[in-house]
PDB file of C-alpha atoms in Angstrom:
ATOM      1  CA  ARG A1094      55.580  49.892 185.964  1.00  0.00           C
ATOM      2  CA  GLU A1095      56.687  52.965 184.063  1.00  0.00           C
ATOM      3  CA  GLY A1096      53.107  54.303 184.646  1.00  0.00           C
ATOM      4  CA  VAL A1097      52.965  53.603 188.158  1.00  0.00           C
ATOM      5  CA  LEU A1098      56.429  55.086 188.830  1.00  0.00           C
ATOM      6  CA  SER A1099      55.468  58.212 186.784  1.00  0.00           C
ATOM      7  CA  ALA A1100      52.364  58.634 188.478  1.00  0.00           C
ATOM      8  CA  ILE A1101      54.229  58.376 192.039  1.00  0.00           C
ATOM      9  CA  ASP A1102      56.549  60.989 191.087  1.00  0.00           C
ATOM     10  CA  GLU A1103      53.861  63.126 190.060  1.00  0.00           C
ATOM     11  CA  ILE A1104      51.965  62.715 193.308  1.00  0.00           C
ATOM     12  CA  ASN A1105      55.070  63.178 195.205  1.00  0.00           C
ATOM     13  CA  GLN A1106      55.895  66.382 193.693  1.00  0.00           C
ATOM     14  CA  ARG A1107      52.341  67.525 194.501  1.00  0.00           C
ATOM     15  CA  GLY A1108      53.205  66.957 198.341  1.00  0.00           C
ATOM     16  CA  GLY A1109      52.118  63.237 198.334  1.00  0.00           C
ATOM     17  CA  VAL A1110      48.921  61.751 199.816  1.00  0.00           C
ATOM     18  CA  LEU A1111      47.856  63.394 202.931  1.00  0.00           C
ATOM     19  CA  GLY A1112      51.373  65.030 203.260  1.00  0.00           C
ATOM     20  CA  ARG A1113      53.229  61.828 202.978  1.00  0.00           C
ATOM     21  CA  LYS A1114      55.374  60.864 200.105  1.00  0.00           C
ATOM     22  CA  LEU A1115      54.905  57.562 198.256  1.00  0.00           C
ATOM     23  CA  ARG A1116      57.673  55.139 198.061  1.00  0.00           C
ATOM     24  CA  PRO A1117      57.333  52.232 195.570  1.00  0.00           C
ATOM     25  CA  ILE A1118      58.532  48.725 196.400  1.00  0.00           C
ATOM     26  CA  LEU A1119      58.971  46.795 193.290  1.00  0.00           C
ATOM     27  CA  LYS A1120      58.836  43.226 193.345  1.00  0.00           C
ATOM     28  CA  ASP A1121      57.927  40.223 190.956  1.00  0.00           C
ATOM     29  CA  ASP A1122      55.674  37.266 191.653  1.00  0.00           C
ATOM     30  CA  ARG A1123      56.816  35.654 188.142  1.00  0.00           C
ATOM     31  CA  GLY A1124      53.164  34.659 187.756  1.00  0.00           C
ATOM     32  CA  ASP A1125      53.894  31.890 190.589  1.00  0.00           C
ATOM     33  CA  VAL A1126      51.264  31.264 193.211  1.00  0.00           C
ATOM     34  CA  GLY A1127      53.750  30.376 196.145  1.00  0.00           C
ATOM     35  CA  GLU A1128      55.882  33.447 195.117  1.00  0.00           C
ATOM     36  CA  GLY A1129      52.961  35.780 195.095  1.00  0.00           C
ATOM     37  CA  GLN A1130      51.798  34.721 198.519  1.00  0.00           C
ATOM     38  CA  ALA A1131      55.089  35.082 200.059  1.00  0.00           C
ATOM     39  CA  LEU A1132      55.300  38.611 198.561  1.00  0.00           C
ATOM     40  CA  ALA A1133      51.782  39.383 200.142  1.00  0.00           C
ATOM     41  CA  LYS A1134      52.553  38.073 203.529  1.00  0.00           C
ATOM     42  CA  GLN A1135      55.752  40.052 203.341  1.00  0.00           C
ATOM     43  CA  PHE A1136      53.914  43.175 202.457  1.00  0.00           C
ATOM     44  CA  ALA A1137      50.961  42.282 205.127  1.00  0.00           C
ATOM     45  CA  ARG A1138      53.754  42.453 207.759  1.00  0.00           C
ATOM     46  CA  THR A1139      54.927  45.761 206.605  1.00  0.00           C
ATOM     47  CA  PRO A1140      52.959  48.674 208.238  1.00  0.00           C
ATOM     48  CA  GLU A1141      53.988  51.127 205.580  1.00  0.00           C
ATOM     49  CA  VAL A1142      52.482  49.106 202.898  1.00  0.00           C
ATOM     50  CA  ILE A1143      48.969  50.418 202.198  1.00  0.00           C
ATOM     51  CA  ALA A1144      48.437  49.420 198.787  1.00  0.00           C
ATOM     52  CA  VAL A1145      49.594  47.074 196.224  1.00  0.00           C
ATOM     53  CA  ILE A1146      49.207  47.302 192.352  1.00  0.00           C
ATOM     54  CA  GLY A1147      50.021  44.367 190.467  1.00  0.00           C
ATOM     55  CA  HIS A1148      49.811  40.463 190.506  1.00  0.00           C
ATOM     56  CA  PRO A1149      48.187  40.489 187.019  1.00  0.00           C
ATOM     57  CA  PHE A1150      47.343  36.870 186.755  1.00  0.00           C
ATOM     58  CA  SER A1151      44.027  35.547 188.140  1.00  0.00           C
ATOM     59  CA  LYS A1152      45.680  32.391 189.606  1.00  0.00           C
ATOM     60  CA  VAL A1153      47.817  34.458 191.714  1.00  0.00           C
ATOM     61  CA  ALA A1154      45.530  37.743 192.392  1.00  0.00           C
ATOM     62  CA  ILE A1155      42.681  35.632 193.900  1.00  0.00           C
ATOM     63  CA  PRO A1156      44.697  34.064 196.657  1.00  0.00           C
ATOM     64  CA  VAL A1157      46.678  36.913 197.530  1.00  0.00           C
ATOM     65  CA  SER A1158      43.731  39.311 197.490  1.00  0.00           C
ATOM     66  CA  ILE A1159      42.522  37.046 200.783  1.00  0.00           C
ATOM     67  CA  ILE A1160      45.916  38.290 202.540  1.00  0.00           C
ATOM     68  CA  TYR A1161      45.498  41.731 201.507  1.00  0.00           C
ATOM     69  CA  GLU A1162      41.927  41.933 202.727  1.00  0.00           C
ATOM     70  CA  GLN A1163      42.997  40.512 205.931  1.00  0.00           C
ATOM     71  CA  ALA A1164      45.619  43.237 206.179  1.00  0.00           C
ATOM     72  CA  GLY A1165      43.602  45.899 205.123  1.00  0.00           C
ATOM     73  CA  ILE A1166      45.907  46.769 202.325  1.00  0.00           C
ATOM     74  CA  LEU A1167      44.287  48.003 198.979  1.00  0.00           C
ATOM     75  CA  PHE A1168      44.802  45.779 196.102  1.00  0.00           C
ATOM     76  CA  LEU A1169      44.542  46.752 192.439  1.00  0.00           C
ATOM     77  CA  SER A1170      45.274  43.826 190.003  1.00  0.00           C
ATOM     78  CA  THR A1171      46.316  45.142 186.820  1.00  0.00           C
ATOM     79  CA  GLY A1172      45.139  41.781 184.857  1.00  0.00           C
ATOM     80  CA  ALA A1173      43.127  39.498 186.985  1.00  0.00           C
ATOM     81  CA  THR A1174      40.130  38.901 184.627  1.00  0.00           C
ATOM     82  CA  ASP A1175      38.795  35.733 186.571  1.00  0.00           C
ATOM     83  CA  PRO A1176      35.100  36.800 187.682  1.00  0.00           C
ATOM     84  CA  ASN A1177      35.737  35.290 190.959  1.00  0.00           C
ATOM     85  CA  PHE A1178      38.597  37.724 191.677  1.00  0.00           C
ATOM     86  CA  THR A1179      35.914  40.511 192.557  1.00  0.00           C
ATOM     87  CA  ARG A1180      32.701  38.200 192.923  1.00  0.00           C
ATOM     88  CA  TYR A1181      32.837  38.215 196.488  1.00  0.00           C
ATOM     89  CA  GLY A1182      32.522  41.844 197.311  1.00  0.00           C
ATOM     90  CA  ARG A1183      35.794  42.650 199.152  1.00  0.00           C
ATOM     91  CA  GLU A1184      36.255  45.813 200.631  1.00  0.00           C
ATOM     92  CA  TYR A1185      39.916  46.554 199.598  1.00  0.00           C
ATOM     93  CA  THR A1186      40.176  44.433 196.274  1.00  0.00           C
ATOM     94  CA  PHE A1187      39.833  45.992 192.877  1.00  0.00           C
ATOM     95  CA  ARG A1188      40.704  45.385 189.053  1.00  0.00           C
ATOM     96  CA  ASN A1189      41.122  47.961 186.336  1.00  0.00           C
ATOM     97  CA  ILE A1190      39.775  45.909 183.516  1.00  0.00           C
ATOM     98  CA  PRO A1191      36.600  44.142 182.798  1.00  0.00           C
ATOM     99  CA  ASN A1192      36.264  40.709 183.933  1.00  0.00           C
ATOM    100  CA  GLY A1193      36.415  37.695 181.357  1.00  0.00           C
ATOM    101  CA  GLU A1194      32.835  37.291 181.062  1.00  0.00           C
ATOM    102  CA  GLU A1195      32.641  40.898 179.996  1.00  0.00           C
ATOM    103  CA  ILE A1196      35.600  40.610 177.833  1.00  0.00           C
ATOM    104  CA  GLY A1197      34.039  37.581 176.407  1.00  0.00           C
ATOM    105  CA  ARG A1198      30.699  39.189 175.530  1.00  0.00           C
ATOM    106  CA  GLN A1199      32.479  42.095 173.978  1.00  0.00           C
ATOM    107  CA  MET A1200      34.472  40.073 171.789  1.00  0.00           C
ATOM    108  CA  ALA A1201      31.462  38.093 170.493  1.00  0.00           C
ATOM    109  CA  ALA A1202      29.637  41.234 169.918  1.00  0.00           C
ATOM    110  CA  PHE A1203      32.640  42.732 167.962  1.00  0.00           C
ATOM    111  CA  ALA A1204      32.647  39.567 165.864  1.00  0.00           C
ATOM    112  CA  SER A1205      28.934  39.790 165.081  1.00  0.00           C
ATOM    113  CA  GLN A1206      28.922  43.490 164.183  1.00  0.00           C
ATOM    114  CA  GLN A1207      31.934  42.836 161.935  1.00  0.00           C
ATOM    115  CA  ARG A1208      30.071  39.987 160.277  1.00  0.00           C
ATOM    116  CA  PHE A1209      32.781  37.353 161.113  1.00  0.00           C
ATOM    117  CA  ASN A1210      30.197  34.495 160.774  1.00  0.00           C
ATOM    118  CA  LYS A1211      32.553  31.609 160.851  1.00  0.00           C
ATOM    119  CA  ILE A1212      35.335  31.739 163.340  1.00  0.00           C
ATOM    120  CA  VAL A1213      38.274  29.365 164.436  1.00  0.00           C
ATOM    121  CA  VAL A1214      38.994  29.813 168.095  1.00  0.00           C
ATOM    122  CA  PHE A1215      42.932  29.423 168.937  1.00  0.00           C
ATOM    123  CA  TYR A1216      44.067  29.608 172.557  1.00  0.00           C
ATOM    124  CA  SER A1217      46.812  28.610 174.979  1.00  0.00           C
ATOM    125  CA  ARG A1218      45.629  25.617 176.903  1.00  0.00           C
ATOM    126  CA  ASN A1219      48.131  26.129 179.523  1.00  0.00           C
ATOM    127  CA  ASP A1220      46.066  28.896 180.881  1.00  0.00           C
ATOM    128  CA  ASP A1221      42.554  28.229 182.764  1.00  0.00           C
ATOM    129  CA  THR A1222      41.685  31.955 182.490  1.00  0.00           C
ATOM    130  CA  GLN A1223      41.987  31.688 178.728  1.00  0.00           C
ATOM    131  CA  LYS A1224      40.036  28.614 178.611  1.00  0.00           C
ATOM    132  CA  ARG A1225      37.278  30.351 180.494  1.00  0.00           C
ATOM    133  CA  LEU A1226      37.427  33.402 178.213  1.00  0.00           C
ATOM    134  CA  VAL A1227      37.085  31.073 175.105  1.00  0.00           C
ATOM    135  CA  ASP A1228      33.937  29.329 176.817  1.00  0.00           C
ATOM    136  CA  ASN A1229      32.298  32.810 177.558  1.00  0.00           C
ATOM    137  CA  PHE A1230      33.175  33.991 173.938  1.00  0.00           C
ATOM    138  CA  LYS A1231      31.847  30.921 172.293  1.00  0.00           C
ATOM    139  CA  ALA A1232      28.479  30.935 174.281  1.00  0.00           C
ATOM    140  CA  GLN A1233      27.774  34.463 173.489  1.00  0.00           C
ATOM    141  CA  ALA A1234      29.239  34.313 169.992  1.00  0.00           C
ATOM    142  CA  VAL A1235      26.513  31.278 169.196  1.00  0.00           C
ATOM    143  CA  THR A1236      23.782  33.339 170.558  1.00  0.00           C
ATOM    144  CA  LEU A1237      24.700  36.258 168.276  1.00  0.00           C
ATOM    145  CA  GLY A1238      24.735  33.739 165.173  1.00  0.00           C
ATOM    146  CA  VAL A1239      28.256  33.452 164.974  1.00  0.00           C
ATOM    147  CA  GLU A1240      29.408  29.838 163.888  1.00  0.00           C
ATOM    148  CA  ILE A1241      32.538  28.606 165.757  1.00  0.00           C
ATOM    149  CA  MET A1242      34.089  26.164 162.942  1.00  0.00           C
ATOM    150  CA  THR A1243      36.501  24.646 165.516  1.00  0.00           C
ATOM    151  CA  THR A1244      38.684  25.277 168.793  1.00  0.00           C
ATOM    152  CA  LYS A1245      42.173  24.719 168.618  1.00  0.00           C
ATOM    153  CA  SER A1246      44.636  25.203 171.618  1.00  0.00           C
ATOM    154  CA  TYR A1247      48.473  25.368 171.989  1.00  0.00           C
ATOM    155  CA  PHE A1248      51.025  25.054 174.490  1.00  0.00           C
ATOM    156  CA  ASP A1249      52.731  28.451 175.562  1.00  0.00           C
ATOM    157  CA  GLU A1250      56.213  26.958 174.601  1.00  0.00           C
ATOM    158  CA  ASP A1251      55.048  26.193 171.064  1.00  0.00           C
ATOM    159  CA  GLU A1252      56.674  28.170 168.464  1.00  0.00           C
ATOM    160  CA  ASP A1253      55.626  26.449 165.124  1.00  0.00           C
ATOM    161  CA  PHE A1254      51.926  26.881 164.137  1.00  0.00           C
ATOM    162  CA  ARG A1255      52.367  25.673 160.445  1.00  0.00           C
ATOM    163  CA  GLU A1256      50.762  22.174 160.966  1.00  0.00           C
ATOM    164  CA  VAL A1257      47.561  23.404 162.908  1.00  0.00           C
ATOM    165  CA  LEU A1258      47.039  26.326 160.522  1.00  0.00           C
ATOM    166  CA  ALA A1259      47.371  24.054 157.480  1.00  0.00           C
ATOM    167  CA  GLU A1260      44.828  21.814 158.952  1.00  0.00           C
ATOM    168  CA  ILE A1261      42.343  24.721 159.616  1.00  0.00           C
ATOM    169  CA  LYS A1262      43.106  26.227 156.187  1.00  0.00           C
ATOM    170  CA  LYS A1263      42.360  22.640 154.683  1.00  0.00           C
ATOM    171  CA  ASN A1264      39.234  22.069 156.576  1.00  0.00           C
ATOM    172  CA  TYR A1265      37.606  25.339 157.041  1.00  0.00           C
ATOM    173  CA  THR A1266      38.216  27.442 153.996  1.00  0.00           C
TER     174      THR A1266
END
């Protein structure tokens, strides 16, 4: 948020874009698909909106990208890693980070390069994007000779991991 506001200030100080000043509209979809779609529809009905930066969660970014495409609004997601987000060659939809398949490949390559030969994978089970990332990582890691000892998951609201960590330590060290 601060980076976007700073960039807008800098652009506006230089005269804006094509002589027009940029004006940010700050909204939060709270990671909720319904809220994201409502905001996207609101932006699509606002002729002054020419670009949207945000909707970092893939579960929101994918459905709102359709609304922005239909409205001709440039959409840059700052966190959507699901490969399906950009898989369909849309004209106005972009991401500024690698997709989950590439992240999984790079994580596995790093683990292999660092000679992390035995790994326990621990991830949030509330997040389908993380589950896909885990699957991508594990598939690539195995091809690179990294052994996945076990995979454990947790709920986002969990705060005490002592039991699962004790089990991992007991069974895999």
